[in-house]
Amino acid sequence: MISKIVKLLKALNANVNPAEIAHAFSLGLLLGFLPKDNLLWYLIFVFVLFIRINKPMYLIMVLIGSALSPALDSLFDVTGCFILTLDGLQGLFRTLVEIPFVAFTKFNNSVVMGALVCGIVLYIPVYFLGRLFVASWRKYLTPIMRHSKIAKIFTKLPLVSKIVSMAGDN
């Protein structure tokens, strides 16, 4: 776990493409919104592991999205009901249900469909917020943190000093 934190902090401060971190923000939030008891979640999770993104940030954003999703379930339910009851999509949904294993994705569940649609709609804004976060982190927060008295005291803690030494080794 400590090595993942070290990799994340290195990526935020290193010459890593900010787009990789921003995509991790967006994909992690999308996956975090989805309920975990369906095939769609596992398919997206595995698919994203093959994409070049910052994996520690991806996993952190999955956790953040999972923490936010219970508060947003009513929004997901309303959105999913709206999408699933659109007249123009009824034929598509009927065809999808008849395909073997597609029903295991539970796309016809209003919360799953709503979470998927909300995650897709939020992808671009979260991506740009992620890029803004990385740029702000690198330009403003890192220099402030390096020279603050609180950071110097904080780095003397045993766990933090271990993380710092691990970051310096690689």
Short mmCIF file of C-alpha atoms in Angstrom, two decimals:
data_model
loop_
_atom_site.label_atom_id
_atom_site.label_comp_id
_atom_site.label_asym_id
_atom_site.label_seq_id
_atom_site.Cartn_x
_atom_site.Cartn_y
_atom_site.Cartn_z
CA MET A 1 0.00 0.00 0.00
CA ILE A 2 2.83 2.37 0.84
CA SER A 3 4.43 1.74 -2.54
CA LYS A 4 1.18 2.79 -4.27
CA ILE A 5 1.15 6.06 -2.33
CA VAL A 6 4.78 6.66 -3.26
CA LYS A 7 4.03 6.01 -6.94
CA LEU A 8 1.05 8.39 -6.81
CA LEU A 9 3.09 11.18 -5.23
CA LYS A 10 5.91 10.61 -7.71
CA ALA A 11 3.47 10.80 -10.60
CA LEU A 12 1.96 14.02 -9.31
CA ASN A 13 5.39 15.61 -9.00
CA ALA A 14 7.28 13.95 -11.85
CA ASN A 15 7.29 14.47 -15.56
CA VAL A 16 4.30 12.17 -16.03
CA ASN A 17 1.77 13.26 -18.62
CA PRO A 18 -1.07 15.03 -16.76
CA ALA A 19 -3.55 13.41 -19.15
CA GLU A 20 -2.75 9.97 -17.69
CA ILE A 21 -3.61 11.21 -14.21
CA ALA A 22 -6.71 13.07 -15.40
CA HIS A 23 -8.02 9.99 -17.22
CA ALA A 24 -7.46 8.03 -14.01
CA PHE A 25 -9.60 10.61 -12.19
CA SER A 26 -12.44 10.20 -14.68
CA LEU A 27 -12.31 6.42 -15.12
CA GLY A 28 -11.99 5.82 -11.39
CA LEU A 29 -14.99 8.00 -10.63
CA LEU A 30 -17.06 6.28 -13.33
CA LEU A 31 -16.21 2.87 -11.93
CA GLY A 32 -16.74 4.01 -8.36
CA PHE A 33 -20.27 5.13 -9.19
CA LEU A 34 -21.26 1.72 -10.57
CA PRO A 35 -22.65 -0.94 -8.22
CA LYS A 36 -20.07 -3.68 -7.69
CA ASP A 37 -22.38 -6.69 -8.06
CA ASN A 38 -22.53 -6.95 -11.84
CA LEU A 39 -20.44 -8.05 -14.78
CA LEU A 40 -20.24 -4.52 -16.19
CA TRP A 41 -18.19 -3.36 -13.20
CA TYR A 42 -15.69 -6.19 -13.62
CA LEU A 43 -15.44 -5.71 -17.39
CA ILE A 44 -14.70 -2.00 -17.03
CA PHE A 45 -12.26 -2.64 -14.17
CA VAL A 46 -10.23 -5.15 -16.18
CA PHE A 47 -10.42 -3.12 -19.40
CA VAL A 48 -9.06 -0.03 -17.66
CA LEU A 49 -6.09 -1.99 -16.30
CA PHE A 50 -4.85 -2.32 -19.90
CA ILE A 51 -5.03 1.43 -20.54
CA ARG A 52 -2.05 3.65 -19.86
CA ILE A 53 -3.23 5.66 -16.87
CA ASN A 54 -1.96 6.29 -13.37
CA LYS A 55 -3.18 3.16 -11.56
CA PRO A 56 -2.80 4.45 -7.97
CA MET A 57 -4.92 7.51 -8.77
CA TYR A 58 -7.40 5.26 -10.55
CA LEU A 59 -7.80 3.08 -7.46
CA ILE A 60 -8.09 6.10 -5.16
CA MET A 61 -10.79 7.59 -7.38
CA VAL A 62 -12.65 4.25 -7.41
CA LEU A 63 -12.71 4.45 -3.62
CA ILE A 64 -13.86 8.09 -3.67
CA GLY A 65 -16.57 7.31 -6.24
CA SER A 66 -17.68 4.32 -4.17
CA ALA A 67 -17.94 6.55 -1.11
CA LEU A 68 -20.01 9.13 -3.02
CA SER A 69 -22.32 6.69 -4.80
CA PRO A 70 -24.70 5.92 -1.88
CA ALA A 71 -25.49 9.63 -1.64
CA LEU A 72 -26.14 9.76 -5.38
CA ASP A 73 -28.22 6.57 -5.70
CA SER A 74 -31.50 8.48 -5.99
CA LEU A 75 -30.04 10.57 -8.83
CA PHE A 76 -28.77 7.40 -10.51
CA ASP A 77 -32.18 5.75 -10.12
CA VAL A 78 -34.06 8.68 -11.67
CA THR A 79 -31.55 8.99 -14.51
CA GLY A 80 -31.58 5.24 -15.16
CA CYS A 81 -35.39 5.09 -15.18
CA PHE A 82 -35.45 7.94 -17.68
CA ILE A 83 -32.93 6.24 -20.00
CA LEU A 84 -34.50 2.78 -19.70
CA THR A 85 -38.00 4.06 -20.48
CA LEU A 86 -37.07 6.06 -23.58
CA ASP A 87 -39.27 4.78 -26.41
CA GLY A 88 -36.49 4.95 -28.99
CA LEU A 89 -34.24 2.61 -27.01
CA GLN A 90 -36.76 -0.10 -26.12
CA GLY A 91 -35.89 -2.26 -29.13
CA LEU A 92 -32.17 -2.02 -28.35
CA PHE A 93 -32.71 -2.98 -24.71
CA ARG A 94 -34.92 -5.93 -25.70
CA THR A 95 -32.23 -7.17 -28.09
CA LEU A 96 -29.49 -6.75 -25.50
CA VAL A 97 -31.39 -8.75 -22.88
CA GLU A 98 -31.69 -11.66 -25.32
CA ILE A 99 -27.91 -11.84 -25.88
CA PRO A 100 -26.28 -14.44 -23.61
CA PHE A 101 -24.30 -13.01 -20.69
CA VAL A 102 -25.32 -9.40 -21.42
CA ALA A 103 -28.01 -9.66 -18.78
CA PHE A 104 -25.24 -10.29 -16.22
CA THR A 105 -24.16 -6.68 -16.71
CA LYS A 106 -27.49 -5.65 -15.14
CA PHE A 107 -27.70 -2.73 -17.56
CA ASN A 108 -31.49 -2.94 -17.20
CA ASN A 109 -31.21 -1.99 -13.51
CA SER A 110 -32.06 1.69 -13.19
CA VAL A 111 -29.27 2.40 -10.70
CA VAL A 112 -26.64 0.68 -12.87
CA MET A 113 -27.79 2.50 -16.01
CA GLY A 114 -28.03 5.82 -14.19
CA ALA A 115 -24.58 5.45 -12.64
CA LEU A 116 -23.10 4.54 -16.02
CA VAL A 117 -24.75 7.49 -17.78
CA CYS A 118 -23.80 9.93 -14.99
CA GLY A 119 -20.21 8.65 -15.04
CA ILE A 120 -20.01 9.07 -18.82
CA VAL A 121 -21.55 12.56 -18.68
CA LEU A 122 -19.12 13.61 -15.92
CA TYR A 123 -16.09 12.12 -17.67
CA ILE A 124 -15.03 15.27 -19.56
CA PRO A 125 -15.59 17.77 -16.70
CA VAL A 126 -13.78 15.49 -14.23
CA TYR A 127 -10.96 15.04 -16.76
CA PHE A 128 -10.44 18.79 -16.99
CA LEU A 129 -10.69 19.15 -13.20
CA GLY A 130 -8.05 16.43 -12.91
CA ARG A 131 -5.73 18.28 -15.29
CA LEU A 132 -6.32 21.48 -13.35
CA PHE A 133 -5.58 19.65 -10.09
CA VAL A 134 -2.30 18.23 -11.43
CA ALA A 135 -1.21 21.61 -12.80
CA SER A 136 -2.08 23.35 -9.54
CA TRP A 137 -0.37 20.64 -7.51
CA ARG A 138 2.83 20.91 -9.49
CA LYS A 139 2.92 24.69 -9.73
CA TYR A 140 1.63 25.85 -6.34
CA LEU A 141 1.18 23.11 -3.76
CA THR A 142 4.47 21.24 -4.12
CA PRO A 143 6.72 24.27 -3.52
CA ILE A 144 4.57 25.39 -0.58
CA MET A 145 4.62 21.95 0.98
CA ARG A 146 8.37 21.50 0.56
CA HIS A 147 9.17 24.68 2.48
CA SER A 148 6.46 24.65 5.16
CA LYS A 149 7.28 23.94 8.80
CA ILE A 150 4.33 21.55 9.09
CA ALA A 151 5.66 19.45 6.22
CA LYS A 152 9.11 19.28 7.80
CA ILE A 153 7.60 18.10 11.09
CA PHE A 154 5.30 15.70 9.24
CA THR A 155 8.20 14.08 7.38
CA LYS A 156 9.84 13.20 10.69
CA LEU A 157 7.00 10.77 11.49
CA PRO A 158 8.16 7.14 11.09
CA LEU A 159 5.64 6.10 8.42
CA VAL A 160 6.08 9.29 6.43
CA SER A 161 9.88 9.11 6.63
CA LYS A 162 9.66 5.54 5.29
CA ILE A 163 7.55 6.78 2.35
CA VAL A 164 10.00 9.60 1.69
CA SER A 165 12.96 7.22 1.76
CA MET A 166 11.17 4.85 -0.62
CA ALA A 167 10.52 7.75 -2.97
CA GLY A 168 14.18 8.71 -2.92
CA ASP A 169 15.38 5.13 -3.62
CA ASN A 170 13.71 4.77 -7.01
#
